[in-house]
mmCIF file of C-alpha atoms in Angstrom:
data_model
loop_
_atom_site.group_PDB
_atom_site.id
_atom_site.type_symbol
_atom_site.label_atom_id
_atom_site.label_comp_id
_atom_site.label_asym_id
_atom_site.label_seq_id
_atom_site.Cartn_x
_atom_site.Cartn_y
_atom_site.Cartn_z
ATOM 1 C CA UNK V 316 140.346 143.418 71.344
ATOM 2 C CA UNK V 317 140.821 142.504 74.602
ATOM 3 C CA UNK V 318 139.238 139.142 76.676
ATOM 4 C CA UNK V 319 138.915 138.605 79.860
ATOM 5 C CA UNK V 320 137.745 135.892 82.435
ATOM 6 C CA UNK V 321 135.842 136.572 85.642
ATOM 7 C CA UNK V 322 134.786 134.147 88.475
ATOM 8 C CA UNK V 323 132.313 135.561 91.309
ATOM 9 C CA UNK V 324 129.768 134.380 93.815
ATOM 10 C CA UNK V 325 126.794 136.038 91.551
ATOM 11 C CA UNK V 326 126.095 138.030 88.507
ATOM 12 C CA UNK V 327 126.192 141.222 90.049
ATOM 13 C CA UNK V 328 130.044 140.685 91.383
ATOM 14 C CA UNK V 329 131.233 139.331 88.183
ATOM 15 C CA UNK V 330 129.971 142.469 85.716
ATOM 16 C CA UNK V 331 131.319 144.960 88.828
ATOM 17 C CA UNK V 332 135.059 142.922 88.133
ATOM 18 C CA UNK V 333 133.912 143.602 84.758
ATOM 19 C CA UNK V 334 133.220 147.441 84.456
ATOM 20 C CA UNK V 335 135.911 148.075 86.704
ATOM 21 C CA UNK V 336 138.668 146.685 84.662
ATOM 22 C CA UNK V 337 137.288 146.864 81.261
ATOM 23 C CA UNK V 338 135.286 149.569 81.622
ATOM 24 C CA UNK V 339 131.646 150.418 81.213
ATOM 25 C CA UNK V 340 132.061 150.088 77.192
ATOM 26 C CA UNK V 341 133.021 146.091 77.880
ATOM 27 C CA UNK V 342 130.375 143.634 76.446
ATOM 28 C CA UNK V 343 129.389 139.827 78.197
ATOM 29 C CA UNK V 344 130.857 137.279 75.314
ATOM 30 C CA UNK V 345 130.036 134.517 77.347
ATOM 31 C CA UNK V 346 128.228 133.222 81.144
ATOM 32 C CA UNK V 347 128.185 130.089 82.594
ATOM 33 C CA UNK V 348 127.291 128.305 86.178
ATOM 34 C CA UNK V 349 130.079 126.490 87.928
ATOM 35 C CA UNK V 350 130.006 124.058 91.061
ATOM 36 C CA UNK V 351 132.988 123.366 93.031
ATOM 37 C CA UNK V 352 133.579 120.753 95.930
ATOM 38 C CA UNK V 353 130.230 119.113 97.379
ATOM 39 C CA UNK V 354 129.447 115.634 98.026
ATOM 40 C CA UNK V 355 126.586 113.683 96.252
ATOM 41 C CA UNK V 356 125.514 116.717 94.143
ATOM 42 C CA UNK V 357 124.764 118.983 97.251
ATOM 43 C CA UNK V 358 127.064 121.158 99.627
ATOM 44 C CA UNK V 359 128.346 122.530 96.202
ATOM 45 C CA UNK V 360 129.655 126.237 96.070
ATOM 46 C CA UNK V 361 128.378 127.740 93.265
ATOM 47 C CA UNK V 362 130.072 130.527 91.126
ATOM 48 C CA UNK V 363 129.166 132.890 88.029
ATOM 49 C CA UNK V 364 132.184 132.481 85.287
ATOM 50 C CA UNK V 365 132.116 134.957 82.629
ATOM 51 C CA UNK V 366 134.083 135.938 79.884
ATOM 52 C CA UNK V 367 133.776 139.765 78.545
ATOM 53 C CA UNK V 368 135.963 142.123 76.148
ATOM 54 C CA UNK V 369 136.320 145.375 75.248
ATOM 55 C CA UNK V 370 137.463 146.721 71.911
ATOM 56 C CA UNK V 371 139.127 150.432 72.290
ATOM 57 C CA UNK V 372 137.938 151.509 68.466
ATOM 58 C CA UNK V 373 134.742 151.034 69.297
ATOM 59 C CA UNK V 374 132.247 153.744 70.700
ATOM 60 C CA UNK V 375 129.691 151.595 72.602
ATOM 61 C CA UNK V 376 128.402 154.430 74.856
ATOM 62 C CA UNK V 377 124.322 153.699 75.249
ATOM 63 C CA UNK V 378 121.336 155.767 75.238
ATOM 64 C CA UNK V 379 120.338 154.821 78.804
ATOM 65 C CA UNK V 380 116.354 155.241 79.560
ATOM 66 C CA UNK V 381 114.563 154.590 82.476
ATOM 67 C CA UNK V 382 114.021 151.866 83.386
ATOM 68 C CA UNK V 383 116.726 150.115 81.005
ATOM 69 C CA UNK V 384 118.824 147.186 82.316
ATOM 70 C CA UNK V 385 122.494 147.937 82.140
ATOM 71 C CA UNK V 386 123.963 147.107 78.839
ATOM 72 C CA UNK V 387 126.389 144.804 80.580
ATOM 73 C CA UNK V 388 124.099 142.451 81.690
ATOM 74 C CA UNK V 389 122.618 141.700 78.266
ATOM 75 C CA UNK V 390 124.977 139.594 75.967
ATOM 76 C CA UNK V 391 125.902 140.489 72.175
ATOM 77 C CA UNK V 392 127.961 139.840 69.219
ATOM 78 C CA UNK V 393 130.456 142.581 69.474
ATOM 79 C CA UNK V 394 130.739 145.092 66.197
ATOM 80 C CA UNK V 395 133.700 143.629 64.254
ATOM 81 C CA UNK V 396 135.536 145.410 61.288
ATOM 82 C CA UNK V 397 134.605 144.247 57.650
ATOM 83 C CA UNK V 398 138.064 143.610 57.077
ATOM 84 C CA UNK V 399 137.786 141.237 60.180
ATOM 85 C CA UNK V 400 135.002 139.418 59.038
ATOM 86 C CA UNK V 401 136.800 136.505 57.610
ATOM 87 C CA UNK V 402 139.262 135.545 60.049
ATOM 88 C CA UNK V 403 139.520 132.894 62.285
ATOM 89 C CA UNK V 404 139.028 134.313 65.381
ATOM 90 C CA UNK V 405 135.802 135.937 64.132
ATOM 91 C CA UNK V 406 134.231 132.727 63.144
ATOM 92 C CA UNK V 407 134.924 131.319 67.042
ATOM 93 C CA UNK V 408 133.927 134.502 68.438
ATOM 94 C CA UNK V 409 130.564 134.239 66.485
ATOM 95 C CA UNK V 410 130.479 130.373 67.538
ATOM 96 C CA UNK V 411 130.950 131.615 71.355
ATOM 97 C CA UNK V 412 128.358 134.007 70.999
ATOM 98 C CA UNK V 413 125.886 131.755 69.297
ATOM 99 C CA UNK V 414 126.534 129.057 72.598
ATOM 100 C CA UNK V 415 126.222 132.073 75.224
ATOM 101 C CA UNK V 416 122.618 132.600 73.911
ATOM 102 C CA UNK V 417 121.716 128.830 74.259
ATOM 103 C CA UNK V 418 123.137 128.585 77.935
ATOM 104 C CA UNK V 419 121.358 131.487 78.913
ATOM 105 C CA UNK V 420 118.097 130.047 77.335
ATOM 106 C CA UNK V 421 119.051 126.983 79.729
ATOM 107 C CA UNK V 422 119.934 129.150 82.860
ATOM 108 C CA UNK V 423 116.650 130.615 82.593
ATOM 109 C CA UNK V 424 114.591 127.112 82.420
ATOM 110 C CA UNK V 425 116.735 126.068 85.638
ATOM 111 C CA UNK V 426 116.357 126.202 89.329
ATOM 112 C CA UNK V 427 119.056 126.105 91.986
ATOM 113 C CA UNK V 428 118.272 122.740 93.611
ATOM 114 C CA UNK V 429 122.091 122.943 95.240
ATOM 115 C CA UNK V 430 121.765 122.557 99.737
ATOM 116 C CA UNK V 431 123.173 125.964 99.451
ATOM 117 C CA UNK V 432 119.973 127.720 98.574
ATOM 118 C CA UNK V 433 118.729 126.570 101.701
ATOM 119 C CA UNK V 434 118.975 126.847 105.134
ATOM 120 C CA UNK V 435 121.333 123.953 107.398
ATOM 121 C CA UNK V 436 118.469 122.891 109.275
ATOM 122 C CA UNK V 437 116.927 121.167 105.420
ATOM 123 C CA UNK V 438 120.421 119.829 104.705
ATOM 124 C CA UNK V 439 120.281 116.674 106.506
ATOM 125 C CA UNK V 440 117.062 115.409 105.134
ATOM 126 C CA UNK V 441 117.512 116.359 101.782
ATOM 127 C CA UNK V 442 120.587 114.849 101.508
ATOM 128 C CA UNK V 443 119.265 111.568 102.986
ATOM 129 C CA UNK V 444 116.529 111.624 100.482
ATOM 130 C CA UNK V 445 118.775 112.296 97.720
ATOM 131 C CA UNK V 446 121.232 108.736 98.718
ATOM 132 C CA UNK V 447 117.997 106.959 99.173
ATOM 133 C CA UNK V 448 117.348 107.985 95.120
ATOM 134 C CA UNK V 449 113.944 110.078 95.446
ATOM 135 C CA UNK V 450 113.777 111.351 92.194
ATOM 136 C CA UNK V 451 115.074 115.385 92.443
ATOM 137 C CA UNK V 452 111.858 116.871 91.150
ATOM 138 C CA UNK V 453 110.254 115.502 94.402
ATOM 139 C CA UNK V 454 113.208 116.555 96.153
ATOM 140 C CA UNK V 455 112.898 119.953 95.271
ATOM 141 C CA UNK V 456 108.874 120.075 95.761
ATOM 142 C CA UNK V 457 109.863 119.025 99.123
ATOM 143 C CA UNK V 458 112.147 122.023 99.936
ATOM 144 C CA UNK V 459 109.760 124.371 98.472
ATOM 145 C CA UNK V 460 107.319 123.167 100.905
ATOM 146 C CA UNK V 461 109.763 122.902 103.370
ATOM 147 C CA UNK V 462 110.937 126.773 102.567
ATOM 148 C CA UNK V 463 107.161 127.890 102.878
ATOM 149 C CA UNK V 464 106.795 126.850 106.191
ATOM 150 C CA UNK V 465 110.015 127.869 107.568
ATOM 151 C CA UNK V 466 109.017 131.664 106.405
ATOM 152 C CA UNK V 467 105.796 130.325 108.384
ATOM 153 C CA UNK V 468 107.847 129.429 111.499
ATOM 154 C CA UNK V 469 110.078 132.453 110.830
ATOM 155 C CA UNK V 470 113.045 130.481 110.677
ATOM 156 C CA UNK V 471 112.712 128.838 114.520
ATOM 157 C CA UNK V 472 112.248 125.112 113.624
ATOM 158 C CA UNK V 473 114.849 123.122 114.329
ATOM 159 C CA UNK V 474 116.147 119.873 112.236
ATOM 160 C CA UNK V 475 113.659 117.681 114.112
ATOM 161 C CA UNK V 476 111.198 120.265 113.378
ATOM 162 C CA UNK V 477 111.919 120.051 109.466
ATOM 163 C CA UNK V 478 112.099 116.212 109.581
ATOM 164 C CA UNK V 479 108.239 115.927 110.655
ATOM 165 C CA UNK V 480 107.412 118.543 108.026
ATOM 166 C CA UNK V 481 109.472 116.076 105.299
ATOM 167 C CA UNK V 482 107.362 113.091 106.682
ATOM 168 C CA UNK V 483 104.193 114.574 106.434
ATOM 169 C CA UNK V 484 105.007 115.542 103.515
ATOM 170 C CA UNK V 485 105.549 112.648 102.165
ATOM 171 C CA UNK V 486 102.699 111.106 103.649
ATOM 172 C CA UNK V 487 100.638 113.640 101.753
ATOM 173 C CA UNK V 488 102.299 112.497 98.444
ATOM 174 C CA UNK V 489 101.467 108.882 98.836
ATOM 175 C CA UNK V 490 98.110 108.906 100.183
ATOM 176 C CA UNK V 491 95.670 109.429 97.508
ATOM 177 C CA UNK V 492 97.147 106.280 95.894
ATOM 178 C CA UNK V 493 97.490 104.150 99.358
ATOM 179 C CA UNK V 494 93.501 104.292 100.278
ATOM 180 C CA UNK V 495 92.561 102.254 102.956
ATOM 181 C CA UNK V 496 90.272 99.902 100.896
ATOM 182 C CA UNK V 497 90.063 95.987 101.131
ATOM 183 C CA UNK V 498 92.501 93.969 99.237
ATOM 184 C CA UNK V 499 91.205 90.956 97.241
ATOM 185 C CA UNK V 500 88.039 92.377 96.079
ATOM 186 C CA UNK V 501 87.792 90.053 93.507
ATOM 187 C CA UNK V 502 87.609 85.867 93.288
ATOM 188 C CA UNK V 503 90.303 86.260 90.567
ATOM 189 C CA UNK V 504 94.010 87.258 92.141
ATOM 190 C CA UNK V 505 96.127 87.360 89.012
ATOM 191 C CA UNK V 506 100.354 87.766 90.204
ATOM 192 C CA UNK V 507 102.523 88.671 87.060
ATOM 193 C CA UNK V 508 105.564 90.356 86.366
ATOM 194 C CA UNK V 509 108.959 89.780 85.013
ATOM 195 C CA UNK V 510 110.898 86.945 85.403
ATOM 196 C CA UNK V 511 113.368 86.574 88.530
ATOM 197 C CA UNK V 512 111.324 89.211 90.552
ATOM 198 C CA UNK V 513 109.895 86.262 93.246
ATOM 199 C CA UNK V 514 106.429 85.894 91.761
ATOM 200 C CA UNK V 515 106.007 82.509 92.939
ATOM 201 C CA UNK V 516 107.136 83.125 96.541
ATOM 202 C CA UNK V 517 105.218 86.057 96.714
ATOM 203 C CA UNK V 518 102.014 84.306 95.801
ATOM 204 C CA UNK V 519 102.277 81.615 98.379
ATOM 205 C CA UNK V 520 102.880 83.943 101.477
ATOM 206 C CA UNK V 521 99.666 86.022 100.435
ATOM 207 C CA UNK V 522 97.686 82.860 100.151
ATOM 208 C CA UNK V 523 99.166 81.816 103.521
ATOM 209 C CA UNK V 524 97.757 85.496 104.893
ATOM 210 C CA UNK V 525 93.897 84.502 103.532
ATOM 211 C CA UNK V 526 94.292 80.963 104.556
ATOM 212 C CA UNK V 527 96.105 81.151 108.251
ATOM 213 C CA UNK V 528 94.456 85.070 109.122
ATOM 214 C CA UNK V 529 90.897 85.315 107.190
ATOM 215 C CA UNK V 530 90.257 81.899 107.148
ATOM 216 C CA UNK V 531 89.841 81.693 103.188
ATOM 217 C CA UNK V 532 89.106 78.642 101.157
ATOM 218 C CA UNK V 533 92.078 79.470 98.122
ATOM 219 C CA UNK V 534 92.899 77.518 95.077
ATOM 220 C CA UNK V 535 96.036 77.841 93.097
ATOM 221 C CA UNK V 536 96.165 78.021 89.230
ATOM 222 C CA UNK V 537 99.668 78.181 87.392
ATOM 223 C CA UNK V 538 100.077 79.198 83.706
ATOM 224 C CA UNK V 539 103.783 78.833 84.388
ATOM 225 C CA UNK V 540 104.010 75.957 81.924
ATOM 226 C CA UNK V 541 107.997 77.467 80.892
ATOM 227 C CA UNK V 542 109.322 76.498 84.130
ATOM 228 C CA UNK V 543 109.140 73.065 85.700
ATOM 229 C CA UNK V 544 110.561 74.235 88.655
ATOM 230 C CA UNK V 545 107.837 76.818 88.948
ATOM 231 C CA UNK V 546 105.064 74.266 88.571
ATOM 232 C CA UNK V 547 107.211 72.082 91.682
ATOM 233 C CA UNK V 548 107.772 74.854 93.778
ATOM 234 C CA UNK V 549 103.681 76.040 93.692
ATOM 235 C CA UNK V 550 102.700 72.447 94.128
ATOM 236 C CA UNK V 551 104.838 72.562 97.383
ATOM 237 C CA UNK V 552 103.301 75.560 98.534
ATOM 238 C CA UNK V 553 100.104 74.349 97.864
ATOM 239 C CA UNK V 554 101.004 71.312 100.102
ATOM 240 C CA UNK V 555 101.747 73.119 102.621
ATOM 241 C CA UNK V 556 98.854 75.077 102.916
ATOM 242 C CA UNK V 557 96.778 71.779 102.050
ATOM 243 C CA UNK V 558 94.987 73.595 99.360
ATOM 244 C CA UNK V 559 94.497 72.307 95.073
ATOM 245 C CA UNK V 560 96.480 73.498 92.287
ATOM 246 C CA UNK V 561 95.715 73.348 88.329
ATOM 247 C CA UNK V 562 98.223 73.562 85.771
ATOM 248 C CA UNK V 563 96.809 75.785 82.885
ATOM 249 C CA UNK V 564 98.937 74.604 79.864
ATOM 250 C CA UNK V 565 96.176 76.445 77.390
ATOM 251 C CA UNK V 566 92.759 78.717 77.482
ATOM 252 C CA UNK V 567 90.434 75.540 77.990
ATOM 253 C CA UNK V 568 92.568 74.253 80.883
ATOM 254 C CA UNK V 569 92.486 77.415 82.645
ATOM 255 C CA UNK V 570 88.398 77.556 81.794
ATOM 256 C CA UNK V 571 88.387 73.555 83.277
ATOM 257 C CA UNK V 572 90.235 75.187 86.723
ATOM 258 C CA UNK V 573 87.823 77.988 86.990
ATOM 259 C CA UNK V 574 84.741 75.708 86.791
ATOM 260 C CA UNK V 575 86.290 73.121 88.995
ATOM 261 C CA UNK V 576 87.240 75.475 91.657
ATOM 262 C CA UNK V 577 83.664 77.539 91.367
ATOM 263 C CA UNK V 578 83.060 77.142 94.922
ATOM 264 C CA UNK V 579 86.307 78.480 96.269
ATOM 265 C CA UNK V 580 86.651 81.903 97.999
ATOM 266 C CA UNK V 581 89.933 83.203 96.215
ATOM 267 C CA UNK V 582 91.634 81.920 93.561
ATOM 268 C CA UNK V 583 95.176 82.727 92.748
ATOM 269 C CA UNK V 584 96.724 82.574 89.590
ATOM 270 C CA UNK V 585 100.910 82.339 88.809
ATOM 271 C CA UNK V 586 101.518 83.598 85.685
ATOM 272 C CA UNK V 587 104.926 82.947 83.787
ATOM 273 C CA UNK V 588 107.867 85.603 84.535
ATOM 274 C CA UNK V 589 109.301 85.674 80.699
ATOM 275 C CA UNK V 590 110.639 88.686 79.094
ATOM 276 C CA UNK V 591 108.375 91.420 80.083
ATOM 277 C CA UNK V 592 110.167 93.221 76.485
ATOM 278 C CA UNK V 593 108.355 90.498 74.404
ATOM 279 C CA UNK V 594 105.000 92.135 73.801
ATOM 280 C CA UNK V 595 103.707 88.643 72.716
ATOM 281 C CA UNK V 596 104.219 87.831 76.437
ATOM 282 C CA UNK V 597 100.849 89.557 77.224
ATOM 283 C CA UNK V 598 99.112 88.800 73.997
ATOM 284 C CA UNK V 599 99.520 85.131 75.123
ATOM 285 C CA UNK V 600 98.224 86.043 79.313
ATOM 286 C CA UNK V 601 95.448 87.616 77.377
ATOM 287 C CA UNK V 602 94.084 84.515 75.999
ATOM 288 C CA UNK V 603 94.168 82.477 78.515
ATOM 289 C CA UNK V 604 93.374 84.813 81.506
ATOM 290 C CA UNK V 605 90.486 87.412 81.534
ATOM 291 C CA UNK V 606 92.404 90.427 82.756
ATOM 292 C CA UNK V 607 89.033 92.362 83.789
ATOM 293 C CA UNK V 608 88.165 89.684 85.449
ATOM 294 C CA UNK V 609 90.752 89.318 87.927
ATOM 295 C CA UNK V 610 92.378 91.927 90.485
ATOM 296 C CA UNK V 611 96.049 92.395 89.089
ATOM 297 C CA UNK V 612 98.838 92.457 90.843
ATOM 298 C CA UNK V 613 102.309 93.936 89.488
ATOM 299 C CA UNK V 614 105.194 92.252 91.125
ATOM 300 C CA UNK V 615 108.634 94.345 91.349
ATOM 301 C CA UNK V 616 112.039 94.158 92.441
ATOM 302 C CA UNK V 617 113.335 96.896 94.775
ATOM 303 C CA UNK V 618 117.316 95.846 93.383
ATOM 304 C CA UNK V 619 116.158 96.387 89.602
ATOM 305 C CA UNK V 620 117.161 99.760 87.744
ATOM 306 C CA UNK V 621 114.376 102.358 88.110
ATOM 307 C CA UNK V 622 114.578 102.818 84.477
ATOM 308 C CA UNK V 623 113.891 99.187 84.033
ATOM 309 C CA UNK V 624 110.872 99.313 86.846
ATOM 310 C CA UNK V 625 109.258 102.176 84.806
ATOM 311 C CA UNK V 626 109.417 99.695 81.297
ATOM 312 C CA UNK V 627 108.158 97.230 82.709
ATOM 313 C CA UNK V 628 105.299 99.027 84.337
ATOM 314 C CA UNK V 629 104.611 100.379 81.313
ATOM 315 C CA UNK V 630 105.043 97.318 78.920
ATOM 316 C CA UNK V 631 101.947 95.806 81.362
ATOM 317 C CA UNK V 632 100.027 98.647 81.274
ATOM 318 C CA UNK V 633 97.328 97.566 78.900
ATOM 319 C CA UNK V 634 96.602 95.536 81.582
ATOM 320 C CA UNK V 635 94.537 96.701 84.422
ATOM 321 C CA UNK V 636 96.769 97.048 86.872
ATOM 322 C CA UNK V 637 94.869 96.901 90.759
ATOM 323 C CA UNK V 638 98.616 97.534 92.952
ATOM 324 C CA UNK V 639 102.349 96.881 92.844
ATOM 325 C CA UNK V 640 103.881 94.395 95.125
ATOM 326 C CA UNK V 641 107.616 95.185 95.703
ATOM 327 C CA UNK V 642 110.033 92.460 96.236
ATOM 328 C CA UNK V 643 113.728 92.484 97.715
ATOM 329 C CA UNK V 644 113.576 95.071 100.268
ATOM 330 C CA UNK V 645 115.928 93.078 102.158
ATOM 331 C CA UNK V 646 118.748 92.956 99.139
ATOM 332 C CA UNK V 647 119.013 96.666 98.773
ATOM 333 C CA UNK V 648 119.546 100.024 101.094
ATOM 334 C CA UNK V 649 117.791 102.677 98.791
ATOM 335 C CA UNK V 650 113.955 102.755 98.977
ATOM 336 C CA UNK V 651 113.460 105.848 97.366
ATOM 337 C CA UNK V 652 111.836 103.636 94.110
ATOM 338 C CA UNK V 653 109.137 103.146 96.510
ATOM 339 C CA UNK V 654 107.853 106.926 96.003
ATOM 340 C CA UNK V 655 109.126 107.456 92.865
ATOM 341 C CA UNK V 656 107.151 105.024 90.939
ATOM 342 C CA UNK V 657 103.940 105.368 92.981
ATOM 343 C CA UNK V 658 103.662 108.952 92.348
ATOM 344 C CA UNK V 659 104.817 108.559 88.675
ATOM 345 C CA UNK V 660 102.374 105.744 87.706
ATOM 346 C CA UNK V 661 99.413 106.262 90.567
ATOM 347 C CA UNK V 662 99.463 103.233 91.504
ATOM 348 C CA UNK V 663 99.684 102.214 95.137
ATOM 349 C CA UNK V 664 101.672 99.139 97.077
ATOM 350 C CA UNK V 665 99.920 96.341 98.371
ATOM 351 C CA UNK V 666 103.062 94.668 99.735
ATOM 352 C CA UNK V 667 106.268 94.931 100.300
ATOM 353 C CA UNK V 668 108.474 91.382 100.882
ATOM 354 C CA UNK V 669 111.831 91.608 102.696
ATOM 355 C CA UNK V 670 113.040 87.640 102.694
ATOM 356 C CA UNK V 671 112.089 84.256 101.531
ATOM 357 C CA UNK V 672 110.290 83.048 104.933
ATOM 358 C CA UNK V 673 106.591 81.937 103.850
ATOM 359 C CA UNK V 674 105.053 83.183 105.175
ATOM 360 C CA UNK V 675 106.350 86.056 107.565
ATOM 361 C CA UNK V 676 108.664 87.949 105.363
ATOM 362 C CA UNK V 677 106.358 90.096 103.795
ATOM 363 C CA UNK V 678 104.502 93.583 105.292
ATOM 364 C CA UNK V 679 100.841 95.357 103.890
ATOM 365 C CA UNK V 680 101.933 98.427 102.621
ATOM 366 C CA UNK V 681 100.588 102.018 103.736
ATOM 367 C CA UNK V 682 101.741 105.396 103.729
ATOM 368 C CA UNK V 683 103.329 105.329 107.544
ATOM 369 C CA UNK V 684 105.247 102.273 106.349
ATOM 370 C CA UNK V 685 106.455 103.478 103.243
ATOM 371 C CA UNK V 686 107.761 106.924 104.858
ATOM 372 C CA UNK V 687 109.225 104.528 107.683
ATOM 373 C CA UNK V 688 111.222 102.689 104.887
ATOM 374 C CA UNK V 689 112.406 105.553 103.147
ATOM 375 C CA UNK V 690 112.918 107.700 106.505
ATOM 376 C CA UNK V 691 115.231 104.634 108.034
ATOM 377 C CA UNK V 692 112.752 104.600 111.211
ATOM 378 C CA UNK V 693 111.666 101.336 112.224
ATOM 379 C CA UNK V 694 107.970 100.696 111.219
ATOM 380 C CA UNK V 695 105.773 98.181 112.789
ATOM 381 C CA UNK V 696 104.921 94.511 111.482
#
């Protein structure tokens, strides 16, 4: 038998290599997509390897109907001798065979998401969102949209052009979770997440917004009885802002609070930042806070792992989440998190912090200002 290996741009070129040196009696043992060169996954060239043989003893002509696809496109376990059956070359041709039909099954579930497939003017954006880490199924819903109206344009638009088509795009993907609805809608502001994520800080520059902007009467109410430092640093705060603070070391302290500060217009509450993995964590926020009570706020950091973002989302999420805050804009370059966990979980941003200043480092978030962010176009304060 002889075996052969083939490299072309597409299927088509590789089986005409094929039939023309094997012959129209040679049979596909094995197919496979290969990338070379590109940067960051994209600008790849991509290439059809196959592997095909052709065994002289063997008559192989076909019974060609209409309509048939040509036998040398379809893969199959050649016709071996009895004799043959045993050998060791048999058993790895069988185990080749046996992988070719699982890679096609996988060829056919895939979609070229390479640059190439697309034309120059989408490169540019695409590869920006891709560094900023929008997640590539959003990627590739963009340059399907993006590929719909270029046909629409019949190919005139011009990079500029195919920028405003990837904002608006965007803009379209974050809106129905970014309404334009009042914040604080409750008396009850409840700030939680993990620990480390700038809860505390957080908390006191949105109390400084109601106190210095809307002219709120606030309250402060910690349950961060782990931390001493906590307790200190929301006392200062609270200072500051020349506004009360209760310490909340069990349910009928937090109940004493609430009554005491009945007359307030907002109160906010600083829960403890333990191990969001510990699902005793919010058994314990449970009995002390009433979650349905309170608007909830879900406090993230922009320079955590995605994968970690989406656990803890998801370890809170027997709690009625209102919004995400994000943290840490200013400690990391890559905003594509932003999107990726909005649309995932369909749940909007009320803010997104970028410093420690109380309390100007901190922005409302909306859908302009999010695209801005993840766009690298300045936005406005």
């Amino acid at each position: 038998m002889k075996v052969k290996k083939y490299r072309a741009s597409s299927m088509p070129e590789a089986m005409k290599k094929v039939r023309s040196d094997l012959g129209e009696q040679a049979i596909l043992l094995q197919s496979k997509t290969v990338y070379t060169g590109g940067f960051l996954g994209f600008f790849k060239k991509k290439n059809i390897e196959v592997v095909a043989a052709v065994d002289p003893q063997i008559d192989r002509t076909p019974i060609k109907k209409e309509g048939q696809i040509p036998p040398a496109y379809i893969p199959q376990a050649p016709v071996l001798k009895e004799k043959h059956a045993v050998q060791a070359d048999d058993g790895k041709l069988a185990s080749e065979v046996s992988e070719l039909k699982e890679m096609i099954k996988q060829l056919s579930r895939q979609t070229d998401r390479s640059l190439e497939a697309y034309p120059k003017e989408f490169h540019g954006v695409l590869l920006h969102l891709k560094t900023q880490e929008v997640s590539d199924a959003l990627i590739h819903e963009l340059a399907q949209t993006l590929m719909e109206k270029w046909k629409q344009e019949k190919g005139t638009a011009d990079e500029e052009r195919v920028r405003q088509w990837s904002r608006d795009w965007m803009q379209g993907k974050l809106q129905p979770y970014q309404p334009e609805e009042a914040l604080f809608n409750k008396k009850y502001i409840n700030i939680m997440g993990p620990t480390g994520v700038g809860k505390t800080t957080t908390l006191a520059k949105i109390a400084a917004m109601n106190v210095l902007e809307h002219k709120k009467k606030i309250a402060f109410i910690t349950t961060d009885t782990y931390r001493i430092a906590a307790i200190e640093q929301l006392k200062i705060y609270a200072n500051l802002l020349n506004v009360p603070v209760e310490v909340a070391y069990k349910a009928e302290d937090f109940r004493k609070a609430v009554d005491k500060f009945k007359e307030y217009d907002l109160i906010f509450i600083d829960t403890a930042g333990r191990n969001y993995r510990e699902s005793s964590y919010i058994n314990e926020l449970e009995q002390i806070i009433s979650f349905d009570e309170s608007e909830n706020y879900l406090v993230l950091s922009l320079t955590s792992k995605e994968n970690d973002l989406e656990e803890i989302i998801e370890n809170f999420s027997k709690v009625p989440i209102y919004r995400l805050i994000f943290t840490k804009l200013d400690e990391t370059k890559t905003r594509g998190t932003l999107l990726n966990l909005i649309h995932k979980y369909n749940k909007g941003a009320a803010f997104i912090t970028n410093g420690q200043n109380v309390p100007d480092d901190m922005m409302k978030a909306d859908t302009v200002k999010i695209t801005n962010l993840i766009f690298g176009d300045k936005y406005s304060e």
